[in-house]
Tab-separated table of C-alpha atoms in Angstrom:
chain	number	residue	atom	x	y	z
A	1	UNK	CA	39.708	-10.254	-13.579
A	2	UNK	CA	35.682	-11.015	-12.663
A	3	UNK	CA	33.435	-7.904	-13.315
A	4	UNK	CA	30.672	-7.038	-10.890
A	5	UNK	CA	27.491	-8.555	-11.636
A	6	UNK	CA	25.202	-5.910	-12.278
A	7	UNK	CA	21.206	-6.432	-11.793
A	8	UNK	CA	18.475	-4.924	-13.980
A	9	UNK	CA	16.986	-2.965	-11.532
A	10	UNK	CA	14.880	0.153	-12.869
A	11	UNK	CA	15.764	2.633	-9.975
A	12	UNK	CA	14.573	5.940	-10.563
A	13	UNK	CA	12.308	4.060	-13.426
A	14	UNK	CA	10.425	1.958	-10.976
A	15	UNK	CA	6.857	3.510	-12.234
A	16	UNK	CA	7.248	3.298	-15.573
A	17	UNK	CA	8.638	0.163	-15.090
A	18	UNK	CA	6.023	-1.815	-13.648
A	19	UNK	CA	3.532	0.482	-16.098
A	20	UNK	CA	4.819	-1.216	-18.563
A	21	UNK	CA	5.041	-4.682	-17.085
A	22	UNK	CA	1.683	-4.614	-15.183
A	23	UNK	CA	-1.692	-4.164	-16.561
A	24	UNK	CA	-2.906	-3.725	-13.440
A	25	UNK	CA	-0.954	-1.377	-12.156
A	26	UNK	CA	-1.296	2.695	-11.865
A	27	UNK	CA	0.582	5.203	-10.717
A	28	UNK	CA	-0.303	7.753	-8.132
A	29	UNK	CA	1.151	11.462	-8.044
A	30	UNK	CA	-1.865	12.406	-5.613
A	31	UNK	CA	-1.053	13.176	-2.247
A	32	UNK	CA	-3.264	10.771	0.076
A	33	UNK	CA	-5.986	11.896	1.642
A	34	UNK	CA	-5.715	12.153	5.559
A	35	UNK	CA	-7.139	8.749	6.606
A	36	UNK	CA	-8.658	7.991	10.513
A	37	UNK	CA	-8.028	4.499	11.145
A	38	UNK	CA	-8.813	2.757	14.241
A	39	UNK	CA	-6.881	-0.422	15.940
A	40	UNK	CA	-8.826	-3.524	16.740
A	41	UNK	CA	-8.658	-2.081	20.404
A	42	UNK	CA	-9.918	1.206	19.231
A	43	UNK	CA	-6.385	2.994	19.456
A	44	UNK	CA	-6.115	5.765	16.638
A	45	UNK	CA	-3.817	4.726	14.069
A	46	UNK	CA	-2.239	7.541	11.968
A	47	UNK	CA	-0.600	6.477	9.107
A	48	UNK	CA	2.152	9.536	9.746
A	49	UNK	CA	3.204	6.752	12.827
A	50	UNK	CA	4.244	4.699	10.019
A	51	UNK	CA	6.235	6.650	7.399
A	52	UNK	CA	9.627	4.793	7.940
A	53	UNK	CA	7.743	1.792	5.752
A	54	UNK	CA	6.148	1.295	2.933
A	55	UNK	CA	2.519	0.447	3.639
A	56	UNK	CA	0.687	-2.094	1.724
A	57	UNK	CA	-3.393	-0.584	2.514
A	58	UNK	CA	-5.989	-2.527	1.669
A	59	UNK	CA	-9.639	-3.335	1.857
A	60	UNK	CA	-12.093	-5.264	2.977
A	61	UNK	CA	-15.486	-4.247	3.430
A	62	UNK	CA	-18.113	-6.985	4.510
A	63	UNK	CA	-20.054	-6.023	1.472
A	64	UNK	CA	-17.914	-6.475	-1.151
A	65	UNK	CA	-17.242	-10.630	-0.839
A	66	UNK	CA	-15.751	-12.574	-3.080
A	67	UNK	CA	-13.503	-9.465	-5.021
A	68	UNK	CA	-11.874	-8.494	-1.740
A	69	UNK	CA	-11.702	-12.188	-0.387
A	70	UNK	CA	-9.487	-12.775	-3.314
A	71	UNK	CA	-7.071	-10.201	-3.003
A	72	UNK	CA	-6.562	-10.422	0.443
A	73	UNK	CA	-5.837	-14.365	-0.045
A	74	UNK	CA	-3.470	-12.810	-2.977
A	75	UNK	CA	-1.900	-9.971	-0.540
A	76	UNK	CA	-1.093	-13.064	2.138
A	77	UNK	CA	0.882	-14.688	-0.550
A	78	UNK	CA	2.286	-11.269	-1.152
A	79	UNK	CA	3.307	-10.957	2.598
A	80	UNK	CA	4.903	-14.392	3.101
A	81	UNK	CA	7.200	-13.658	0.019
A	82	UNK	CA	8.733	-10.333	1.229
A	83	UNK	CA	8.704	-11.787	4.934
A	84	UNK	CA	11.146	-14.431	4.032
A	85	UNK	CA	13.755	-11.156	3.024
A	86	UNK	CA	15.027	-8.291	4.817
A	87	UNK	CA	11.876	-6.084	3.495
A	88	UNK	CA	9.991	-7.598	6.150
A	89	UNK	CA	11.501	-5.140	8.253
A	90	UNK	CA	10.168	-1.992	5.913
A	91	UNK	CA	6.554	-3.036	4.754
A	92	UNK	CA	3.318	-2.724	6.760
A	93	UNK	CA	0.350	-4.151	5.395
A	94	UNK	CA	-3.236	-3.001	6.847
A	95	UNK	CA	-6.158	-4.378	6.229
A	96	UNK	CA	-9.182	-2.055	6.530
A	97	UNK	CA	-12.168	-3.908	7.549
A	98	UNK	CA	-15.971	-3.796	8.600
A	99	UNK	CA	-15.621	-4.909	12.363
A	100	UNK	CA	-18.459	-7.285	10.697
A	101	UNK	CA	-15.774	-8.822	8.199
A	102	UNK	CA	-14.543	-12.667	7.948
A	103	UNK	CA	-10.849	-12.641	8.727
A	104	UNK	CA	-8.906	-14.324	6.251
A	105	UNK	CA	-6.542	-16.750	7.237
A	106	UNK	CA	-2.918	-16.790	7.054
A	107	UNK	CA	-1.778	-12.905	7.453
A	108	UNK	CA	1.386	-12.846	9.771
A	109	UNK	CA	0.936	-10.384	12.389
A	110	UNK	CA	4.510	-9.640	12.407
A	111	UNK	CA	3.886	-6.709	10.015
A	112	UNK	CA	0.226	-6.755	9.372
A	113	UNK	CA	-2.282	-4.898	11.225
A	114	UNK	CA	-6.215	-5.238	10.721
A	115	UNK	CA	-7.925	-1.662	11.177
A	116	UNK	CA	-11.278	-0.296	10.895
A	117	UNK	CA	-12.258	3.115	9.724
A	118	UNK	CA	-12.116	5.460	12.801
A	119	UNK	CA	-13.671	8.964	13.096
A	120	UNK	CA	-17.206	7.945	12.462
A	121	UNK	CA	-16.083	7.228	8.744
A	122	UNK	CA	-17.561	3.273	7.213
A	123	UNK	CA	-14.831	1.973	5.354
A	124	UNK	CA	-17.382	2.220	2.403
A	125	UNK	CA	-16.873	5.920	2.532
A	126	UNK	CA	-12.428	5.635	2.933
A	127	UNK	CA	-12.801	3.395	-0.154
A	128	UNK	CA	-14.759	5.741	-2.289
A	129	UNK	CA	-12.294	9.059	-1.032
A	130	UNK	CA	-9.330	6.561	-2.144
A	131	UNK	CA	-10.969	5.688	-5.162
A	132	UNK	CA	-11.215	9.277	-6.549
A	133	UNK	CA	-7.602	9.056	-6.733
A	134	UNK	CA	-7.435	6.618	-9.309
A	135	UNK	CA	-8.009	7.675	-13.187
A	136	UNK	CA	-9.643	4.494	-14.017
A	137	UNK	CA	-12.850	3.805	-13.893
A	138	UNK	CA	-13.840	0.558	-12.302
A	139	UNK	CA	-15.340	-1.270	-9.313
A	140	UNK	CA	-12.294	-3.643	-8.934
A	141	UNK	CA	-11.082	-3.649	-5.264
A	142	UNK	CA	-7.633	-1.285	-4.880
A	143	UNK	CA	-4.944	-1.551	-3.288
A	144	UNK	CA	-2.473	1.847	-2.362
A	145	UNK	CA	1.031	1.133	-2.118
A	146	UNK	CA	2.391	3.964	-0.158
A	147	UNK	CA	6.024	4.650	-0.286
A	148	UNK	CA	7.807	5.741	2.815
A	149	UNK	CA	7.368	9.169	3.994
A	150	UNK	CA	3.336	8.547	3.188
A	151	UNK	CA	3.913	9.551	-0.316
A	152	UNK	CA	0.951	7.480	-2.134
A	153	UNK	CA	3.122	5.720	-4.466
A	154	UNK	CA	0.965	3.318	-6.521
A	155	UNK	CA	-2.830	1.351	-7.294
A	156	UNK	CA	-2.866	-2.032	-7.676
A	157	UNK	CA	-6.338	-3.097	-8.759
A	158	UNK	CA	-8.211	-6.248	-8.645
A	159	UNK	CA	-6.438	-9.686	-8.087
A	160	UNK	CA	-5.543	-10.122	-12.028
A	161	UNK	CA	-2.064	-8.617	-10.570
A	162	UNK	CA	1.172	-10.922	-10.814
A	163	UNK	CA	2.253	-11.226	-7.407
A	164	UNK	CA	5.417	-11.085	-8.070
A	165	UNK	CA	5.150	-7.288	-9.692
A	166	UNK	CA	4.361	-6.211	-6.768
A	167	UNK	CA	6.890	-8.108	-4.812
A	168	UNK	CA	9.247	-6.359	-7.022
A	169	UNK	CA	7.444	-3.136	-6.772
A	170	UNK	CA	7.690	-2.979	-3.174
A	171	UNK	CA	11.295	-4.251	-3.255
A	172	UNK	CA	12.135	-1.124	-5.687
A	173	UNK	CA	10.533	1.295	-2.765
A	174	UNK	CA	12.673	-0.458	-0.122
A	175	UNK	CA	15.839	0.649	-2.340
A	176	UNK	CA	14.637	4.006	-3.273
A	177	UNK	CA	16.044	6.924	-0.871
A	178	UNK	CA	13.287	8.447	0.414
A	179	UNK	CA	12.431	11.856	-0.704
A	180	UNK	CA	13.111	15.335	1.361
A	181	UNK	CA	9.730	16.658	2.519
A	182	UNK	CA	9.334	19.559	0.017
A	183	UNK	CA	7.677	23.088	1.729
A	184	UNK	CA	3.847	21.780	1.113
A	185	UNK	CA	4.968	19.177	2.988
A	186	UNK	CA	6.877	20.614	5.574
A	187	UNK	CA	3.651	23.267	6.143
A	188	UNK	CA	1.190	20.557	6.307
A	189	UNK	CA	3.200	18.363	8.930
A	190	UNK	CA	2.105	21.129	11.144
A	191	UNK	CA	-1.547	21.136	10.781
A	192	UNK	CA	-3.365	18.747	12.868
């Protein structure tokens, strides 16, 4: 009689997990700040619209060159691995540039939106807010991994990131159930 095959998947030990596995990676138990994004056709994005997927955020300031250039070429890889699976579906990736910024070839607009800082914000200023929510201390571009429901899940930072931890990182939050809202969040929902 033939036993199921059972795969080493860390479940409710995703975090620690990929702590382990990935120096660049950090955890992130803050609750993200609220973020005014704009569309390339200046349509307010709110990232509440999005909280049936786990959203990939990222950066890319016209100032920051080469460091962002790099993990954006990194994040495309990213994106054509989990497009060529059912997660394609669940993930959003955003790009949040300087209207000013070189596009980087080879995002699939299937699930990947380019967005600019809305509300009068630079994204300068969205980076540093974001920042704050990391516990290390370095100017390595970031990039927030946030689960569904808009719980900010994770940090990865810089481009020294395997690509395939995060593959499996993001795979982990597509299997994860997503969590009830507790009361803070329930109370906030209703404040603009």
């Amino acid at each position: 009689m033939a036993t199921p095959a059972l795969a080493n998947h860390p479940g409710e030990r995703l975090n620690e997990t990929m702590g382990e596995k990935e120096p660049a990676f950090e955890i992130a138990g803050q609750r993200l700040p609220a973020i005014e994004l704009m569309s390339a056709n200046g349509v307010e994005l709110d990232l509440r619209d999005l909280a049936d997927s786990i959203i990939v955020l990222s950066f890319f300031p016209d100032e920051c060159g080469s460091p962002c250039a790099e993990q954006q070429a990194l994040l495309v890889e990213v994106q054509k691995s989990i497009n060529i699976t059912p997660m394609r579906e669940m993930v959003t990736f955003l790009t949040v540039a300087s209207p000013e910024a070189l596009a980087v070839e080879g995002w699939d607009g299937t699930n990947w939106l380019r967005v600019t800082a809305g509300g009068g914000h630079t994204v300068t200023e969205i980076i540093t807010e974001l920042a704050e929510l990391s516990r290390r201390n370095q100017g390595a571009p970031m990039v927030h991994v946030i689960a569904r429901g808009t719980r900010h899940a994770a940090i990865f930072h810089g481009v020294d990131f395997e690509r395939i931890n995060m593959i499996l990182y993001i795979n982990g939050l597509t299997n994860a159930h997503p969590p009830e809202p507790n009361m803070l969040d329930r109370i906030l929902e209703w404040l603009p």
